[in-house]
Coordinates of C-alpha atoms and ligand atoms in Angstrom, one line a residue:
M170 CA 4.5 28.0 -28.8
I171 CA 7.0 29.5 -31.3
K172 CA 6.2 33.4 -32.7
K173 CA 5.4 33.7 -36.3
V174 CA 8.1 36.0 -37.9
S175 CA 5.1 38.0 -39.2
V176 CA 4.4 41.1 -41.8
N177 CA 4.5 43.3 -38.3
S178 CA 7.6 41.4 -36.8
I179 CA 9.3 42.6 -40.4
Q180 CA 7.9 46.2 -39.8
K181 CA 9.2 46.2 -35.8
F182 CA 12.8 45.8 -37.5
K183 CA 12.6 49.0 -39.1
D184 CA 11.1 50.8 -36.8
R185 CA 13.8 49.5 -34.3
D186 CA 16.3 50.1 -36.5
E187 CA 17.2 46.5 -35.9
K188 CA 18.4 44.2 -39.3
F189 CA 16.9 40.7 -39.9
S190 CA 18.1 37.7 -42.7
V191 CA 16.9 36.2 -45.3
L192 CA 18.4 32.9 -47.3
T193 CA 16.4 31.0 -50.1
A194 CA 15.8 27.5 -49.6
Y195 CA 13.9 25.1 -51.9
D196 CA 13.8 21.5 -50.0
Y197 CA 12.1 20.7 -46.5
S198 CA 15.2 19.9 -45.2
T199 CA 17.0 22.7 -46.0
A200 CA 14.4 24.9 -44.8
K201 CA 14.4 23.4 -41.6
Y202 CA 17.9 23.7 -40.6
L203 CA 17.6 27.2 -41.8
D204 CA 14.4 28.0 -39.8
E205 CA 16.0 26.6 -36.9
A206 CA 19.1 28.4 -36.8
G207 CA 17.0 31.5 -36.3
I208 CA 17.2 32.9 -40.0
D209 CA 13.7 35.5 -40.2
V210 CA 12.3 34.9 -43.4
I211 CA 12.9 31.7 -46.3
L212 CA 12.2 32.8 -49.7
I213 CA 11.9 30.2 -52.4
G214 CA 13.5 32.3 -54.7
D215 CA 12.9 31.4 -58.8
S216 CA 17.0 31.3 -58.3
L217 CA 15.6 27.7 -57.9
A218 CA 15.9 27.6 -61.6
M219 CA 19.6 28.1 -61.7
V220 CA 21.0 26.6 -58.7
A221 CA 18.5 23.7 -58.3
L222 CA 17.9 23.2 -61.4
G223 CA 21.0 24.3 -63.4
Y224 CA 18.7 26.6 -66.2
N225 CA 20.5 29.4 -67.9
D226 CA 18.2 32.1 -66.2
T227 CA 15.3 32.5 -63.6
R228 CA 12.3 33.0 -66.6
Q229 CA 12.2 28.8 -67.0
I230 CA 10.5 28.3 -63.9
G231 CA 6.5 27.8 -63.8
V232 CA 3.6 28.4 -61.0
E233 CA 3.2 24.5 -60.9
E234 CA 7.2 23.9 -60.0
M235 CA 7.1 26.6 -57.4
Q236 CA 3.9 25.5 -55.6
I237 CA 5.3 22.6 -54.8
F238 CA 8.6 23.8 -53.5
T239 CA 6.9 26.4 -51.7
R240 CA 4.9 23.2 -50.0
A241 CA 8.3 21.3 -49.3
V242 CA 9.8 24.2 -47.7
A243 CA 6.6 25.5 -45.9
R244 CA 6.4 21.8 -43.7
G245 CA 10.1 22.1 -42.4
V246 CA 9.6 25.7 -41.0
S247 CA 7.9 26.4 -37.5
R248 CA 9.2 30.2 -37.1
A249 CA 10.0 32.4 -40.2
M250 CA 8.5 33.9 -42.9
V251 CA 8.1 31.8 -46.3
I252 CA 7.7 34.2 -49.2
T253 CA 7.6 32.7 -52.6
D254 CA 8.8 34.5 -55.3
M255 CA 6.1 34.4 -58.5
P256 CA 7.3 33.0 -61.4
Y257 CA 7.9 35.0 -64.9
M258 CA 4.7 35.4 -66.4
S259 CA 2.6 34.7 -63.9
Y260 CA 1.4 38.2 -62.6
H261 CA 2.4 40.0 -65.9
T262 CA -1.1 39.8 -67.9
D263 CA -3.8 40.4 -66.0
V264 CA -4.8 41.6 -62.3
K265 CA -7.5 38.4 -62.1
T266 CA -4.5 35.6 -63.5
A267 CA -2.2 37.4 -61.0
L268 CA -4.3 36.8 -58.2
E269 CA -5.3 33.4 -58.9
N270 CA -1.2 32.7 -59.1
T271 CA -0.6 34.4 -56.1
S272 CA -3.3 33.1 -54.4
L273 CA -2.0 29.2 -54.8
M274 CA 1.3 30.1 -53.7
I275 CA -0.4 31.2 -50.2
K276 CA -2.7 27.8 -50.2
N277 CA 0.4 25.9 -50.4
G278 CA 2.0 27.7 -47.4
A279 CA 3.2 31.0 -48.4
T280 CA 3.1 33.6 -45.9
A281 CA 3.9 36.3 -48.8
V282 CA 5.0 36.9 -52.5
K283 CA 7.6 38.5 -54.5
I284 CA 7.1 40.1 -57.2
E285 CA 9.6 42.3 -59.7
G286 CA 9.6 46.1 -61.1
C287 CA 6.9 48.8 -60.9
N288 CA 4.7 49.8 -63.4
E289 CA 0.9 50.7 -63.5
H290 CA 0.0 47.2 -63.8
T291 CA 2.3 45.5 -60.8
I292 CA 1.1 48.6 -58.9
Q293 CA -2.1 47.4 -59.5
V294 CA -0.7 43.6 -58.7
V295 CA 0.3 44.9 -55.2
K296 CA -2.9 46.5 -54.6
R297 CA -5.6 43.7 -55.1
C298 CA -3.0 40.8 -53.5
V299 CA -3.1 43.0 -50.0
E300 CA -6.8 43.4 -50.5
C301 CA -7.1 39.6 -50.9
G302 CA -4.8 39.1 -47.5
I303 CA -1.8 38.8 -49.8
P304 CA 1.0 40.0 -48.5
V305 CA 3.8 41.3 -51.4
V306 CA 7.6 42.0 -51.2
S307 CA 8.5 44.3 -54.3
H308 CA 11.5 43.9 -56.3
L309 CA 13.8 46.5 -57.8
G310 CA 16.5 47.8 -58.8
F311 CA 18.1 44.5 -60.7
T312 CA 15.1 42.1 -61.7
P313 CA 16.3 39.1 -63.5
Q314 CA 12.5 38.6 -65.5
F315 CA 13.6 41.3 -67.0
L316 CA 16.7 40.7 -68.0
N317 CA 16.7 41.4 -71.8
T318 CA 15.1 44.2 -71.4
I319 CA 17.6 45.5 -69.4
G320 CA 20.2 44.6 -71.8
G321 CA 22.0 42.2 -68.9
Y322 CA 23.4 41.6 -65.6
N323 CA 23.6 45.8 -64.6
I324 CA 23.8 47.5 -60.8
Q325 CA 21.0 49.8 -61.0
G326 CA 20.5 53.7 -59.3
K327 CA 24.0 54.1 -60.2
T328 CA 23.1 57.9 -60.9
Y329 CA 21.5 60.4 -58.7
D330 CA 18.7 60.1 -61.3
A331 CA 18.4 56.3 -61.0
T332 CA 18.1 56.8 -57.9
L333 CA 15.3 58.9 -57.3
K334 CA 13.2 56.8 -59.7
I335 CA 13.8 53.5 -58.3
L336 CA 12.6 55.2 -55.0
D337 CA 10.3 56.8 -56.9
D338 CA 9.2 53.8 -57.7
A339 CA 9.3 52.1 -54.3
Q340 CA 7.3 54.8 -52.8
K341 CA 4.1 54.0 -55.5
L342 CA 5.0 50.3 -54.5
Q343 CA 4.8 51.0 -50.5
D344 CA 1.7 53.0 -51.3
A345 CA 0.1 49.9 -52.4
G346 CA 0.4 48.0 -49.9
A347 CA 4.1 46.1 -50.5
F348 CA 5.4 45.2 -46.9
S349 CA 9.2 45.5 -47.8
I350 CA 11.3 46.5 -51.0
L351 CA 13.9 44.1 -52.4
L352 CA 16.5 46.1 -53.3
E353 CA 19.4 43.8 -56.0
M354 CA 22.8 44.8 -57.4
V355 CA 22.3 49.1 -56.7
P356 CA 24.9 50.6 -54.9
E357 CA 24.9 51.0 -51.2
E358 CA 25.2 54.9 -51.1
S359 CA 21.4 55.0 -53.7
A360 CA 20.0 52.3 -51.3
K361 CA 21.0 53.8 -47.8
Y362 CA 18.7 57.0 -49.7
I363 CA 16.1 55.3 -50.9
T364 CA 16.1 53.3 -47.6
E365 CA 16.0 56.6 -45.0
N366 CA 12.6 57.9 -47.6
L367 CA 10.8 54.6 -47.3
R368 CA 8.3 53.8 -44.4
V369 CA 8.7 50.0 -45.1
P370 CA 11.7 47.8 -44.8
T371 CA 14.1 47.2 -47.5
I372 CA 16.2 44.1 -48.3
S373 CA 19.5 43.9 -49.8
C374 CA 20.6 41.9 -52.5
G375 CA 23.9 43.2 -53.4
A376 CA 22.8 46.7 -52.3
G377 CA 24.7 46.9 -49.4
K378 CA 24.6 47.3 -45.5
Y379 CA 22.0 50.1 -44.8
C380 CA 19.0 48.1 -45.7
T381 CA 17.0 46.6 -42.7
G382 CA 17.1 42.9 -44.6
Q383 CA 20.0 40.9 -46.5
V384 CA 19.2 38.0 -48.4
L385 CA 21.1 35.5 -49.9
V386 CA 20.9 32.2 -51.7
S387 CA 21.4 29.7 -50.0
D388 CA 23.6 27.3 -52.7
D389 CA 25.9 30.4 -52.6
V390 CA 26.0 30.7 -48.5
L391 CA 26.9 27.3 -48.4
G392 CA 29.4 27.3 -51.3
K393 CA 27.0 24.4 -53.3
Y394 CA 26.6 26.4 -56.5
S395 CA 29.7 26.7 -58.2
D396 CA 28.9 27.8 -62.0
F397 CA 28.7 31.6 -60.8
T398 CA 29.2 33.6 -57.5
P399 CA 28.1 37.3 -57.7
K400 CA 30.3 39.4 -56.2
F401 CA 27.8 39.8 -53.1
A402 CA 27.5 36.5 -52.3
R403 CA 29.5 35.9 -49.1
K404 CA 30.9 31.5 -48.8
Y405 CA 30.4 30.1 -45.9
G406 CA 30.3 26.9 -46.5
D407 CA 32.3 24.6 -49.0
M408 CA 28.9 22.2 -49.6
K409 CA 30.5 21.8 -53.3
N410 CA 33.7 19.8 -51.8
F411 CA 32.2 18.2 -48.8
I412 CA 29.3 16.7 -51.6
I413 CA 32.4 15.1 -53.6
D414 CA 34.5 14.4 -51.0
C415 CA 31.4 12.1 -49.1
A416 CA 30.4 10.3 -52.7
K417 CA 34.2 9.7 -53.0
R418 CA 34.8 7.9 -49.9
F419 CA 31.6 5.8 -50.5
D420 CA 32.4 5.3 -53.8
E421 CA 35.3 4.1 -52.4
D422 CA 34.0 2.1 -49.6
V423 CA 31.2 0.2 -52.1
K424 CA 34.1 -0.9 -54.4
S425 CA 36.5 -2.4 -51.2
G426 CA 33.9 -4.2 -50.3
M427 CA 34.1 -1.7 -47.2
F428 CA 30.1 -0.9 -47.8
P429 CA 27.9 -1.6 -46.0
S430 CA 29.2 -3.4 -42.7
D431 CA 27.1 -5.9 -40.6
S432 CA 26.0 -2.8 -38.5
E433 CA 23.9 -1.6 -41.8
V434 CA 22.7 -5.1 -42.6
F435 CA 19.4 -7.2 -41.9
H436 CA 19.6 -10.7 -40.6
V437 CA 17.6 -13.9 -40.6
D438 CA 17.8 -15.8 -37.5
E439 CA 20.4 -18.8 -37.8
E440 CA 17.4 -21.3 -37.8
C441 CA 16.5 -19.4 -41.5
Q442 CA 20.1 -19.2 -42.3
K443 CA 20.7 -22.6 -41.8
M444 CA 17.3 -23.8 -44.4
L445 CA 18.8 -21.3 -46.2
Y446 CA 22.5 -22.7 -47.1
C447 CA 21.2 -26.4 -46.7
R448 CA 18.6 -26.7 -49.3
K449 CA 19.4 -28.4 -52.8
Ligands
KIV529 O1 15.6 34.7 -56.6 C1 16.3 34.9 -55.8 O2 16.9 33.5 -55.6 C2 16.1 36.2 -55.3 C3 17.2 36.8 -54.6 C4 18.3 36.6 -54.8 C5 16.7 38.0 -54.0 O3 14.9 37.3 -55.5

């Protein structure tokens, strides 16, 4: 039997000074292949609002949709841990609503959820989630759901004070029960310092090589999403041009009569053919 990646396995990466990999997936087949490739954590990120649904930012997706994508991904995964991003305003208003919405993701196949930010409310949400058996990854640094209050896609933790503030938030969330802290767009030195001063593993999203885990959006890695590519997103494939090339060849084959071939159609037997064509 395949051993599933759990909160304990994630902690072991940190304890043994080893690294783990995280990629996003939003559909069954992609999740299946990432799992087969050995990716440790598959994140149904709310980045799907942008890369799969074509919105301008991540806040355009709701609890309803995240449940559908969580189910699809969970069905494709045997080993990896599945984490679902809690969408904008699904955990911000009160703890009861937060618990209702986070538990829906668990019921739909996620092992854990990710929530952004640190304030008295989110600390309480993390605490209550963990008390209810819902593991939480906390997301600090640049938090896309707070884009308007941050004022733009700005690097966070650029000064001594700003680094200590992120560390303080991370320690509070760790103490509330978060099993990992994701750091987005934080300078490498700051992320290193934060990582060294936490018990739980950190996950880098553009926060350098010293974090325990590394996350990227799979559409960036595969070269599928091309509207915008962040500095830290390494491209391993060129799916955009692969898709265009396949579609062009199909279009040509259809228009030249090369598709379908005899092996790609169903036939009736000879007798039936005769009857069909002898019919007046
Ligand atoms: O939404 C997402 O995919 C994320 C990652 C980029 C960390 O939050």
